[in-house]
PDB file of C-alpha atoms in Angstrom:
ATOM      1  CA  UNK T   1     132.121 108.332 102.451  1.00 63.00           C
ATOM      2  CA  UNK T   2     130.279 110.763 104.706  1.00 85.00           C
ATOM      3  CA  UNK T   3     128.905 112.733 101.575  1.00 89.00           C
ATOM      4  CA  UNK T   4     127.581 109.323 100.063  1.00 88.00           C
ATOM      5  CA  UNK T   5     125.774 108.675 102.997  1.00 90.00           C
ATOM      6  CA  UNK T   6     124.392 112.271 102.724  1.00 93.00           C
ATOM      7  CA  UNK T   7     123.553 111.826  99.656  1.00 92.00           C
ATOM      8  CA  UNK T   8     121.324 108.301 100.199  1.00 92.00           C
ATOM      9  CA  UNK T   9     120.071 109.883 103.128  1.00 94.00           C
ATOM     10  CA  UNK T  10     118.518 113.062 101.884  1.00 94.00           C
ATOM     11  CA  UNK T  11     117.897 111.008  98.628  1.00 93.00           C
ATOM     12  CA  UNK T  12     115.834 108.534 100.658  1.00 93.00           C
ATOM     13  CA  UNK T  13     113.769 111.272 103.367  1.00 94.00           C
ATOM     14  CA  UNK T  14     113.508 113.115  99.852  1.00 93.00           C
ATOM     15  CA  UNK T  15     111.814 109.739  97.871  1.00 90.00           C
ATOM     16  CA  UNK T  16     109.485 108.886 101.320  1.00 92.00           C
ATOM     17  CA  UNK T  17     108.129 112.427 101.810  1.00 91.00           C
ATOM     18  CA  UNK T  18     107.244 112.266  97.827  1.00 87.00           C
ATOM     19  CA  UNK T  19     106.082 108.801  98.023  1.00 86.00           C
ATOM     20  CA  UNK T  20     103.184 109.905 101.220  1.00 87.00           C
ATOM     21  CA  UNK T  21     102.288 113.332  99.373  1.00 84.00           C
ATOM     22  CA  UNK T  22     101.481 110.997  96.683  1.00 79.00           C
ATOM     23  CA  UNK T  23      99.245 108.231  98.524  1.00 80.00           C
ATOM     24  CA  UNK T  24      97.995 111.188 100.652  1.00 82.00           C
ATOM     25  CA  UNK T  25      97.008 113.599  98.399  1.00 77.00           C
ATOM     26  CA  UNK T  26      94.205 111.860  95.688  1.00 69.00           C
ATOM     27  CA  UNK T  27      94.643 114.876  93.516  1.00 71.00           C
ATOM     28  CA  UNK T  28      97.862 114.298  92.672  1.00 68.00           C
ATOM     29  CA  UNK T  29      97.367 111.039  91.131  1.00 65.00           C
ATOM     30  CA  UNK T  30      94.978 112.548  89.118  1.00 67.00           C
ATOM     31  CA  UNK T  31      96.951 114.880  87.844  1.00 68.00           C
ATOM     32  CA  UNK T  32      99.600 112.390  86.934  1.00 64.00           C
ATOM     33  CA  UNK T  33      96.315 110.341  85.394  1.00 62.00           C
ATOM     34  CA  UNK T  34      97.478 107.765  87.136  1.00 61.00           C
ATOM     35  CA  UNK T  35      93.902 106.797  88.995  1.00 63.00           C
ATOM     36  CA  UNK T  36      94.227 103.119  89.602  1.00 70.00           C
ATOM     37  CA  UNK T  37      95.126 100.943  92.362  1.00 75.00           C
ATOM     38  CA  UNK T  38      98.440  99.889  90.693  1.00 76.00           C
ATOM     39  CA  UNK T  39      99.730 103.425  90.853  1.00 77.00           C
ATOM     40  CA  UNK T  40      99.221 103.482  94.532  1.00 78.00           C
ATOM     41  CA  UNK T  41     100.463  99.852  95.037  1.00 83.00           C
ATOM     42  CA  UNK T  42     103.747 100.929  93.080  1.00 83.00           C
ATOM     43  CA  UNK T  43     104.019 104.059  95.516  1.00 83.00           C
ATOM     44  CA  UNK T  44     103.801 101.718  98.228  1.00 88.00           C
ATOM     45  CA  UNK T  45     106.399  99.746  97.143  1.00 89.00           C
ATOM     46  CA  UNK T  46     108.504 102.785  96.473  1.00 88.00           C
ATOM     47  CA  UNK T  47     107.841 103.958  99.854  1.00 90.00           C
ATOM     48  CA  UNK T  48     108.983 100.689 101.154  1.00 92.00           C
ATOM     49  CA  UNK T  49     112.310 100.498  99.228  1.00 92.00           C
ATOM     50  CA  UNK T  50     112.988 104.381 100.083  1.00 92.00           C
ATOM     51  CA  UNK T  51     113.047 102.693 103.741  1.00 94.00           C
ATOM     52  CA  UNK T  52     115.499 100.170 102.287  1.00 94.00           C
ATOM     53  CA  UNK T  53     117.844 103.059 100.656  1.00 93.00           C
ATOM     54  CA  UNK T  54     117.932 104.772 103.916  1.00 94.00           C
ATOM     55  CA  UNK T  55     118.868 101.629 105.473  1.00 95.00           C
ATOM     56  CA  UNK T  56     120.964 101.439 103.435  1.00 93.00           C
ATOM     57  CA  UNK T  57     122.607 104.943 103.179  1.00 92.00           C
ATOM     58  CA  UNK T  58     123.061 104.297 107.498  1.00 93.00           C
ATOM     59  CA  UNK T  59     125.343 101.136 106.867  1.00 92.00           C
ATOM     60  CA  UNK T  60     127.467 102.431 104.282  1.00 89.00           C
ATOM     61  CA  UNK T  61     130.139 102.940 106.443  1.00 85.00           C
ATOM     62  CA  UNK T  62     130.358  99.496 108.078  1.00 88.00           C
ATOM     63  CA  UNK T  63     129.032  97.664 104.858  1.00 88.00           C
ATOM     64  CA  UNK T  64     130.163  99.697 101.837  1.00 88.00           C
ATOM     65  CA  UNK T  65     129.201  97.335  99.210  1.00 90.00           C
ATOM     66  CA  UNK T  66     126.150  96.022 101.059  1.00 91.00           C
ATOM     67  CA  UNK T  67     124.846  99.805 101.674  1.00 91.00           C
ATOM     68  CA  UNK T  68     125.977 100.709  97.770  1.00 91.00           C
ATOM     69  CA  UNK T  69     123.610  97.711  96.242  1.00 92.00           C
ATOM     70  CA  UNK T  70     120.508  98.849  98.750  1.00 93.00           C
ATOM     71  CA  UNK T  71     120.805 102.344  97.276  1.00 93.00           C
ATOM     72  CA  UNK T  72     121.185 101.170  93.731  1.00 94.00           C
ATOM     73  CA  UNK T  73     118.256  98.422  94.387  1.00 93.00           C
ATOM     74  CA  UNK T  74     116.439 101.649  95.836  1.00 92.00           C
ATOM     75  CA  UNK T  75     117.236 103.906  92.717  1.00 91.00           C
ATOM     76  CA  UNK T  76     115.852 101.159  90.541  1.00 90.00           C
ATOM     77  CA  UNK T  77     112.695 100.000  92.172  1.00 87.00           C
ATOM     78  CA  UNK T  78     111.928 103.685  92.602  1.00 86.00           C
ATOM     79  CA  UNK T  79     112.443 104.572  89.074  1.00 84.00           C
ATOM     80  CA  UNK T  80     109.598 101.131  88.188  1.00 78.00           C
ATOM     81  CA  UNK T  81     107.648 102.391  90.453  1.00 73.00           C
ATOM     82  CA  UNK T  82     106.618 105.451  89.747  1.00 67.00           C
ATOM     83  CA  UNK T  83     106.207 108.950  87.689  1.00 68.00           C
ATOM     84  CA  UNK T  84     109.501 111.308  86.990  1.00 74.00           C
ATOM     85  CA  UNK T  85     108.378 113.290  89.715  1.00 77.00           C
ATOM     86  CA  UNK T  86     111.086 111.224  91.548  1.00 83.00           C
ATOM     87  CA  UNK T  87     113.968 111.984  89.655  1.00 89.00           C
ATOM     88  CA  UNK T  88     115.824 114.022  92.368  1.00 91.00           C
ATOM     89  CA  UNK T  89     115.820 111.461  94.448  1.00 91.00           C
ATOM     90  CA  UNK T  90     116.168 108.143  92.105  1.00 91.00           C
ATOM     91  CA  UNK T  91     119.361 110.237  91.079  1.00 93.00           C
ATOM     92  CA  UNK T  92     121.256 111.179  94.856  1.00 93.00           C
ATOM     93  CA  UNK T  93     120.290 107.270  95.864  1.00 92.00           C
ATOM     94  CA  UNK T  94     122.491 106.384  92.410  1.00 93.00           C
ATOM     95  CA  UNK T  95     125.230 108.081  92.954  1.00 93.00           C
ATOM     96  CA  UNK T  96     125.335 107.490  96.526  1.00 93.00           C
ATOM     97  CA  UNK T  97     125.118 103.875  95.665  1.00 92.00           C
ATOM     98  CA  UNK T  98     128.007 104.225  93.061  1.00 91.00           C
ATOM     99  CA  UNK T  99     130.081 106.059  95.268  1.00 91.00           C
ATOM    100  CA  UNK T 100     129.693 103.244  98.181  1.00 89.00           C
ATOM    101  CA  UNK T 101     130.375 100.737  95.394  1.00 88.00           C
ATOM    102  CA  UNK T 102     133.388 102.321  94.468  1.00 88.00           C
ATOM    103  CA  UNK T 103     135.057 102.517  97.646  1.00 84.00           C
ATOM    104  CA  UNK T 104     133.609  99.003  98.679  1.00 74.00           C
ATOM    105  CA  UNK T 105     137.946  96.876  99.195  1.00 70.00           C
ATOM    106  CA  UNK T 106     137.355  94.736  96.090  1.00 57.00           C
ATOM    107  CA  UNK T 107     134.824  92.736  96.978  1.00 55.00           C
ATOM    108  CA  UNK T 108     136.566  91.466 100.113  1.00 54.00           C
ATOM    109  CA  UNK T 109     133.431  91.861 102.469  1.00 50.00           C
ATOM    110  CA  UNK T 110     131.239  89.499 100.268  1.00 52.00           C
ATOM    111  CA  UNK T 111     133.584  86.750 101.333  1.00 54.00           C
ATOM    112  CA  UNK T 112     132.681  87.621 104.888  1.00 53.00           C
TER     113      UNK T 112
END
């Protein structure tokens, strides 16, 4: 479990510092010819859920299957979001999130 949450952790710093060199830097966007609001709302909201997948990745060990679906929900607004230039880290908050789900006792802690 401690490598999962490694994982979603460096997955998520990785996805935030991309997210702010993206708002930050107006060249980049226009590189990506991306020059709209939209593509900076969607970074917003990518930077947002990259503060959810770290959440996320720092539960895992008391919440496994709560932590797993934050990192998966993470991945996948991530990957909406925005350009491939995120595929590092839409892939280490995956498999961080499948990892957490697969250790998660059967569904037990939903009940909870």
């Amino acid at each position: 479990m401690n490598f999962a949450k490694t994982l979603g952790i460096i997955g998520a710093l990785l996805a935030m510092g991309l997210s702010l060199t993206v708002i930050s830097v107006d060249s980049i966007a226009r590189v990506l010819e991306e020059d709209s609001l939209v593509f900076t709302i969607l970074n917003f909201i990518a930077l947002g859920m990259s503060f959810v997948g770290l959440f996320g990745a720092i539960i895992m060990n008391k919440a496994p299957l709560k932590g797993g679906v934050m990192l998966i929900a993470s991945a996948v607004a991530c990957t909406m979001s925005v350009s491939m230039m995120f595929l590092l880290p839409i892939v280490l908050l995956c498999v961080a999130g499948l990892i957490s789900l697969s250790t998660a006792d059967d569904l037990t802690e939903a009940k909870a």
